[in-house]
Amino acid sequence: MAEKNKLQKNNFQKGSGTIILGIETSCDDTCAAVVKNGREILSNVISSQNEIHEKYGGVVPEIASRKHIEMIDIVIGEALFKAGIAPEKINMVAVTNRPGLLGSLLVGVGAAKAFSYYNQIPLIAINHLKAHIFANILANNEINFDIPDKYISLIVSGGHSSLYIVDENLTIKEIGHTVDDAVGEAFDKIARYLNLGYPGGPVIDRISKKADPHFIEFTRPMLESGDFNFSFSGIKTALIYRTKKYPELMKEENIPNLTASFQAAAVDVLIQKTIRACVKYKISKVLVSGGVAANSRLREEFMAAGDKHKIKIYIPPINLCMDNAAMVASLGYFEFRKGHLSNPDIDVYSRTDF
Ligand code: KG4
Ligand code: ZN
């Protein structure tokens, strides 16, 4: 604790504006960013490993952590260089330490600890999911956590599909989650089944654009349940069974119609449940985030639903939907403002609550 106080004191001697180095290595992207006062992105560097993992059809944890080790110094150096900021001008380091692949997280956390110790600046441990929510704050000045307010947050990524209520204290209460696959996982599994490559979301999004979303009307899972949970493995299984029963569906010209039909069903459920949550909890602002928030159908349909129900929908630009360190640095700033600094001995966790 004495160590933490010493670091805090040093930080306040450094003048106006808080410049945070964000580091993110929870899965297969090595990311570093420099963000000022939680909102102004000075640099945002992402080194993707997609090409490496593509041949395995998904992320191989051991390979991911080794690649992070190769890249982490380079990526941090590039983030500082692009921001035009010397290391000694950084006021704090924010790093993802949960949830994620342990070997991957350890690389980012190790680098962050070293940077923090060497420069004698505070360290802030960041929850990756919460950081996804904060991608919205980077993109929109209207979102203001300084005034009492409530938001429904939908996180849709490769590992999560959950609904939350977020308030101005950064408190996050889960109201629903997937009971099986995350929606991004379902995109990836269907793409793998159809030999479309990895990650599946962007390919399915692209090839579905001119296809027929009503080619197969998949049942919208759990729409009739009164809760806010999701299920996506059922749509995936239905698609697989259907193609096994009718092999002509696997003809090249039918593939985009299949993916468009799956995408329509998944998006439909996500939006309908989110809007219902707004109605039930009397909340009129929604923060959508996570890799699947890059999906063009989801973005369009959410905006239309928002207009219809007079609910304000916030979705970050596509580069901030994917894993990135700018969102980590941004959340770091708001955690710091709430006094949530970490001790230098932070650990990593594969799973976590907020
Ligand atoms: O948030 P993210 O970058 O990493 C995790 O924290 O999981 O999300 C990755 C997921 C992958 O499943 C990927 O297929 C999906 O986001 N994704 C998309 C799109 N872009 C990425 N899913 C649907 N449409 C997209 N355009
Ligand atoms: Zn993520």
Coordinates of C-alpha atoms and ligand atoms in Angstrom, one line a residue:
M1 CA 0.0 0.0 0.0
A2 CA 2.9 2.3 0.8
E3 CA 4.2 1.6 -2.7
K4 CA 0.8 2.5 -4.2
N5 CA 0.7 5.8 -2.3
K6 CA 4.2 6.7 -3.4
L7 CA 3.3 6.1 -7.1
Q8 CA 0.1 8.1 -6.7
K9 CA 2.1 11.0 -5.3
N10 CA 4.6 10.9 -8.1
N11 CA 1.8 11.0 -10.6
F12 CA 0.4 14.3 -9.3
Q13 CA 3.7 16.1 -9.7
K14 CA 3.4 15.7 -13.5
G15 CA 1.2 18.6 -14.5
S16 CA -2.2 19.0 -16.3
G17 CA -3.9 16.4 -18.4
T18 CA -3.7 12.7 -17.7
I19 CA -1.9 10.6 -20.3
I20 CA -2.5 6.9 -20.0
L21 CA -0.7 4.1 -21.8
G22 CA -3.1 1.2 -22.3
I23 CA -2.0 -2.4 -22.9
E24 CA -4.3 -5.2 -24.1
T25 CA -3.2 -8.8 -24.7
S26 CA -6.2 -10.8 -23.4
C27 CA -6.5 -13.0 -26.5
D28 CA -4.7 -12.9 -29.9
D29 CA -4.2 -9.2 -30.6
T30 CA -1.2 -7.4 -29.1
C31 CA -2.4 -3.8 -28.5
A32 CA -1.0 -0.6 -27.0
A33 CA -2.5 2.9 -27.1
V34 CA -2.0 6.3 -25.6
V35 CA -5.1 8.2 -24.5
K36 CA -5.4 11.7 -22.9
N37 CA -8.0 12.4 -20.3
G38 CA -10.0 9.2 -21.1
R39 CA -11.3 10.5 -24.4
E40 CA -8.6 11.7 -26.8
I41 CA -6.8 8.9 -28.6
L42 CA -3.2 9.9 -29.3
S43 CA -2.3 6.5 -30.8
N44 CA -4.0 3.1 -31.0
V45 CA -1.7 0.3 -32.3
I46 CA -3.0 -3.3 -32.9
S47 CA -0.9 -6.2 -34.0
S48 CA -3.3 -8.9 -35.2
Q49 CA -2.4 -12.6 -35.1
N50 CA -5.4 -13.6 -37.3
E51 CA -3.2 -14.9 -40.1
I52 CA -1.3 -17.1 -37.7
H53 CA -4.4 -18.7 -36.1
E54 CA -6.4 -18.9 -39.3
K55 CA -4.9 -22.2 -40.4
Y56 CA -6.0 -23.8 -37.1
G57 CA -9.6 -22.4 -37.4
G58 CA -9.3 -20.6 -34.0
V59 CA -6.9 -19.1 -31.5
V60 CA -4.2 -21.5 -30.2
P61 CA -3.4 -20.1 -26.7
E62 CA 0.3 -21.3 -26.6
I63 CA 1.0 -19.7 -30.0
A64 CA -0.8 -16.5 -29.0
S65 CA 1.2 -15.9 -25.9
R66 CA 4.5 -16.6 -27.7
K67 CA 3.6 -14.1 -30.4
H68 CA 2.6 -11.5 -27.7
I69 CA 6.1 -11.9 -26.3
E70 CA 7.7 -11.1 -29.7
M71 CA 5.4 -8.1 -30.3
I72 CA 4.7 -6.4 -27.0
D73 CA 7.8 -4.1 -26.9
I74 CA 7.5 -3.2 -30.5
V75 CA 3.8 -2.4 -30.2
I76 CA 4.3 -0.3 -27.0
G77 CA 7.2 1.6 -28.7
E78 CA 5.1 2.3 -31.8
A79 CA 2.2 3.5 -29.7
L80 CA 4.5 6.0 -27.9
F81 CA 6.1 7.0 -31.2
K82 CA 2.8 7.6 -33.0
A83 CA 1.5 9.6 -30.0
G84 CA 4.7 11.7 -30.0
I85 CA 5.0 11.1 -26.3
A86 CA 8.2 10.2 -24.4
P87 CA 7.8 7.3 -21.9
E88 CA 8.5 9.7 -19.0
K89 CA 5.4 11.8 -20.0
I90 CA 3.1 8.9 -19.4
N91 CA 1.2 9.4 -16.2
M92 CA -0.3 5.9 -15.7
V93 CA -0.4 2.4 -17.2
A94 CA -3.8 0.6 -17.6
V95 CA -3.6 -3.1 -18.5
T96 CA -6.1 -5.8 -19.1
N97 CA -5.7 -8.5 -16.4
R98 CA -9.0 -10.3 -16.8
P99 CA -10.8 -12.2 -18.3
G100 CA -8.8 -13.8 -21.0
L101 CA -6.2 -16.4 -21.9
L102 CA -3.8 -16.6 -18.9
G103 CA -0.6 -16.9 -21.0
S104 CA -1.6 -14.0 -23.2
L105 CA -2.7 -11.8 -20.2
L106 CA 0.6 -12.5 -18.4
V107 CA 2.6 -10.9 -21.3
G108 CA 0.7 -7.6 -21.2
V109 CA 0.6 -7.5 -17.4
G110 CA 4.3 -8.2 -17.2
A111 CA 5.1 -5.4 -19.6
A112 CA 2.8 -3.0 -17.8
K113 CA 4.3 -3.8 -14.4
A114 CA 7.8 -3.2 -15.8
F115 CA 6.8 0.1 -17.4
S116 CA 5.0 1.3 -14.2
Y117 CA 7.9 0.4 -11.9
Y118 CA 10.6 1.8 -14.2
N119 CA 8.8 5.1 -14.6
Q120 CA 7.4 5.1 -11.1
I121 CA 3.8 5.7 -12.2
P122 CA 0.5 4.0 -11.1
L123 CA -0.8 0.8 -12.5
I124 CA -4.5 0.2 -13.1
A125 CA -5.8 -3.4 -13.7
I126 CA -8.6 -3.4 -16.2
N127 CA -11.5 -5.8 -16.9
H128 CA -11.6 -6.4 -20.6
L129 CA -15.4 -6.6 -20.8
K130 CA -15.8 -3.3 -19.0
A131 CA -13.2 -1.8 -21.3
H132 CA -15.3 -2.8 -24.3
I133 CA -18.2 -0.7 -22.9
F134 CA -15.8 2.2 -22.6
A135 CA -15.0 2.1 -26.4
N136 CA -18.3 4.0 -26.6
I137 CA -17.0 6.9 -24.5
L138 CA -14.0 7.3 -26.8
A139 CA -16.4 7.7 -29.7
N140 CA -19.1 9.9 -28.2
N141 CA -18.8 12.9 -25.9
E142 CA -22.5 12.8 -25.0
I143 CA -21.8 9.8 -22.8
N144 CA -20.9 11.4 -19.4
F145 CA -20.2 9.3 -16.4
D146 CA -19.9 12.4 -14.2
I147 CA -23.7 12.8 -14.0
P148 CA -26.1 10.3 -12.5
D149 CA -27.4 8.2 -15.4
K150 CA -28.1 4.6 -16.3
Y151 CA -27.4 2.6 -19.5
I152 CA -28.2 -0.8 -20.8
S153 CA -25.0 -2.3 -22.1
L154 CA -24.9 -5.2 -24.6
I155 CA -21.5 -6.8 -25.0
V156 CA -21.2 -9.1 -28.0
S157 CA -17.8 -10.7 -28.6
G158 CA -16.1 -14.0 -29.3
G159 CA -16.4 -15.0 -25.6
H160 CA -19.4 -13.0 -24.3
S161 CA -23.0 -12.1 -25.1
S162 CA -24.4 -10.4 -22.1
L163 CA -26.7 -7.6 -21.1
Y164 CA -25.9 -5.3 -18.2
I165 CA -27.1 -2.2 -16.4
V166 CA -24.2 0.4 -16.0
D167 CA -24.4 3.5 -13.8
E168 CA -22.3 6.6 -13.4
N169 CA -20.3 4.9 -10.6
L170 CA -19.0 2.4 -13.2
T171 CA -21.0 -0.3 -11.4
I172 CA -22.1 -3.0 -13.7
K173 CA -25.0 -5.4 -13.0
E174 CA -25.6 -8.4 -15.2
I175 CA -29.2 -9.0 -16.2
G176 CA -28.6 -11.7 -18.9
H177 CA -26.0 -13.8 -20.6
T178 CA -25.7 -16.6 -23.1
V179 CA -26.5 -20.0 -21.8
D180 CA -24.2 -21.7 -24.4
D181 CA -22.1 -20.2 -27.2
A182 CA -21.3 -16.5 -27.4
V183 CA -22.7 -14.9 -30.5
G184 CA -19.2 -14.3 -32.0
E185 CA -18.3 -17.9 -31.3
A186 CA -21.4 -19.0 -33.2
F187 CA -20.3 -16.8 -36.2
D188 CA -16.8 -18.4 -36.0
K189 CA -18.1 -22.0 -35.7
I190 CA -20.5 -21.6 -38.6
A191 CA -17.8 -20.0 -40.7
R192 CA -15.5 -23.0 -39.9
Y193 CA -18.3 -25.5 -40.8
L194 CA -18.8 -23.7 -44.1
N195 CA -15.0 -23.4 -44.7
L196 CA -15.1 -19.6 -44.8
G197 CA -12.0 -19.1 -42.6
Y198 CA -11.3 -17.4 -39.2
P199 CA -12.5 -15.2 -37.7
G200 CA -15.9 -15.9 -39.1
G201 CA -17.8 -12.8 -38.2
P202 CA -16.2 -10.4 -40.8
V203 CA -16.5 -13.0 -43.6
I204 CA -20.1 -13.8 -42.8
D205 CA -20.9 -10.1 -42.6
R206 CA -19.4 -9.5 -46.0
I207 CA -20.9 -12.4 -47.9
S208 CA -24.3 -11.9 -46.4
K209 CA -24.7 -8.4 -47.6
K210 CA -26.4 -9.1 -50.9
A211 CA -28.0 -12.4 -49.8
D212 CA -31.5 -13.4 -48.6
P213 CA -31.9 -13.2 -44.8
H214 CA -35.3 -15.1 -45.2
F215 CA -33.8 -18.0 -47.1
I216 CA -34.3 -20.1 -44.0
E217 CA -36.4 -18.6 -41.1
F218 CA -34.4 -20.0 -38.1
T219 CA -36.3 -20.1 -34.9
R220 CA -35.3 -17.1 -32.7
P221 CA -34.0 -18.9 -29.6
M222 CA -35.2 -17.9 -26.1
L223 CA -37.3 -15.0 -27.5
E224 CA -40.3 -16.2 -25.6
S225 CA -38.5 -16.6 -22.3
G226 CA -39.2 -13.7 -20.0
D227 CA -35.5 -13.3 -19.1
F228 CA -32.6 -11.6 -20.8
N229 CA -30.5 -14.7 -21.5
F230 CA -29.5 -15.7 -25.0
S231 CA -28.7 -19.0 -26.7
F232 CA -26.9 -19.2 -30.0
S233 CA -25.7 -22.8 -30.3
G234 CA -29.3 -23.9 -31.3
I235 CA -29.2 -21.7 -34.5
K236 CA -25.8 -23.1 -35.3
T237 CA -27.0 -26.7 -34.8
A238 CA -30.2 -26.0 -36.8
L239 CA -28.1 -24.8 -39.7
I240 CA -25.8 -27.8 -39.6
Y241 CA -28.8 -30.3 -39.4
R242 CA -30.5 -28.5 -42.3
T243 CA -27.5 -28.7 -44.6
K244 CA -27.0 -32.4 -43.7
K245 CA -30.6 -33.2 -44.5
Y246 CA -30.6 -31.1 -47.7
P247 CA -27.0 -31.3 -49.1
E248 CA -27.8 -29.0 -52.0
L249 CA -27.9 -26.2 -49.5
M250 CA -24.1 -26.5 -49.4
K251 CA -23.8 -25.4 -53.0
E252 CA -21.7 -22.3 -53.4
E253 CA -24.6 -20.1 -54.5
N254 CA -26.5 -21.0 -51.3
I255 CA -23.8 -20.3 -48.8
P256 CA -24.4 -16.5 -48.5
N257 CA -28.1 -17.1 -48.1
L258 CA -27.4 -19.6 -45.2
T259 CA -25.1 -17.1 -43.5
A260 CA -27.5 -14.2 -44.0
S261 CA -30.3 -16.3 -42.5
F262 CA -28.2 -17.2 -39.4
Q263 CA -27.0 -13.6 -39.0
A264 CA -30.6 -12.3 -39.3
A265 CA -31.8 -14.6 -36.5
A266 CA -28.9 -13.8 -34.2
V267 CA -29.2 -10.1 -34.7
D268 CA -32.9 -10.2 -34.2
V269 CA -32.7 -11.9 -30.8
L270 CA -29.9 -9.5 -29.6
I271 CA -31.9 -6.4 -30.5
Q272 CA -35.3 -7.6 -29.3
K273 CA -33.9 -8.6 -25.9
T274 CA -32.0 -5.3 -25.5
I275 CA -35.0 -3.2 -26.3
R276 CA -37.1 -5.3 -23.9
A277 CA -34.5 -4.7 -21.2
C278 CA -34.7 -0.9 -21.9
V279 CA -38.5 -1.1 -21.5
K280 CA -38.4 -3.2 -18.3
Y281 CA -35.8 -1.1 -16.5
K282 CA -37.0 2.2 -18.0
I283 CA -33.6 3.1 -19.4
S284 CA -33.4 4.9 -22.8
K285 CA -29.7 4.7 -23.6
V286 CA -27.9 1.6 -24.9
L287 CA -24.1 1.0 -25.2
V288 CA -23.4 -1.7 -27.7
S289 CA -19.8 -3.1 -27.8
G290 CA -17.5 -6.0 -28.5
G291 CA -16.3 -7.5 -31.8
V292 CA -19.7 -8.5 -33.1
A293 CA -20.8 -4.8 -32.7
A294 CA -18.8 -4.4 -36.0
N295 CA -21.5 -6.4 -37.8
S296 CA -23.2 -4.2 -40.4
R297 CA -26.7 -5.8 -40.0
L298 CA -26.6 -5.4 -36.2
R299 CA -25.5 -1.8 -36.6
E300 CA -28.3 -0.9 -39.1
E301 CA -31.1 -2.8 -37.3
F302 CA -30.1 -1.4 -33.9
M303 CA -30.3 2.1 -35.2
A304 CA -33.7 1.4 -36.8
A305 CA -35.0 -0.2 -33.5
G306 CA -33.6 2.8 -31.5
D307 CA -35.5 5.3 -33.7
K308 CA -38.7 3.2 -33.5
H309 CA -38.6 2.9 -29.7
K310 CA -37.1 6.3 -29.0
I311 CA -34.0 4.8 -27.4
K312 CA -30.6 6.2 -28.0
I313 CA -28.2 3.6 -29.4
Y314 CA -24.5 4.1 -29.1
I315 CA -22.1 1.8 -31.1
P316 CA -18.4 2.6 -31.4
P317 CA -16.7 2.9 -34.8
I318 CA -15.6 -0.5 -36.2
N319 CA -11.9 -0.2 -35.2
L320 CA -13.0 0.4 -31.6
C321 CA -15.4 -2.6 -31.5
M322 CA -12.5 -5.0 -31.9
D323 CA -10.0 -5.7 -29.1
N324 CA -7.9 -2.6 -28.7
A325 CA -5.9 -0.8 -26.0
A326 CA -7.5 2.7 -26.4
M327 CA -10.6 1.3 -24.6
V328 CA -8.4 0.0 -21.9
A329 CA -6.6 3.3 -21.4
S330 CA -10.0 5.2 -21.4
L331 CA -11.5 3.0 -18.7
G332 CA -8.2 3.3 -16.8
Y333 CA -8.8 7.1 -16.7
F334 CA -12.3 6.7 -15.3
E335 CA -11.2 4.0 -12.8
F336 CA -8.4 6.4 -11.7
R337 CA -11.0 9.2 -11.2
K338 CA -13.0 6.9 -9.0
G339 CA -9.8 6.1 -7.0
H340 CA -9.6 2.5 -8.3
L341 CA -5.8 2.2 -8.6
S342 CA -4.1 -1.2 -8.3
N343 CA -1.2 -2.5 -6.3
P344 CA 1.9 -3.5 -8.3
D345 CA 1.4 -7.2 -7.6
I346 CA -1.8 -7.7 -9.7
D347 CA -2.5 -11.1 -11.0
V348 CA -4.3 -12.4 -14.1
Y349 CA -7.6 -14.2 -14.2
S350 CA -9.2 -16.3 -17.0
R351 CA -12.8 -15.6 -15.7
T352 CA -14.2 -12.9 -13.6
D353 CA -17.3 -11.0 -12.4
F354 CA -17.2 -7.3 -12.5
Ligands
KG4_1 O1 -14.2 -8.4 -29.0 P1 -13.4 -9.2 -29.9 O2 -12.5 -8.6 -30.8 O3 -12.6 -10.3 -29.1 C1 -13.1 -10.9 -27.9 O4 -13.0 -10.3 -26.9 O5 -13.8 -12.0 -28.1 O6 -14.5 -10.1 -30.7 C2 -14.1 -11.1 -31.6 C3 -15.4 -11.7 -32.2 C4 -15.1 -12.9 -33.2 O7 -15.9 -13.9 -32.8 C5 -15.4 -12.3 -34.6 O8 -15.9 -13.3 -35.5 C6 -16.5 -11.3 -34.2 O9 -16.1 -10.7 -33.0 N1 -16.6 -10.3 -35.3 C7 -17.8 -10.1 -36.0 C8 -17.5 -9.1 -36.9 N2 -16.2 -8.7 -36.7 C9 -15.7 -9.4 -35.7 N3 -19.0 -10.8 -35.9 C10 -19.9 -10.4 -36.8 N4 -19.7 -9.4 -37.7 C11 -18.6 -8.8 -37.8 N5 -18.4 -7.8 -38.7
ZN2 ZN -12.8 -8.4 -26.6

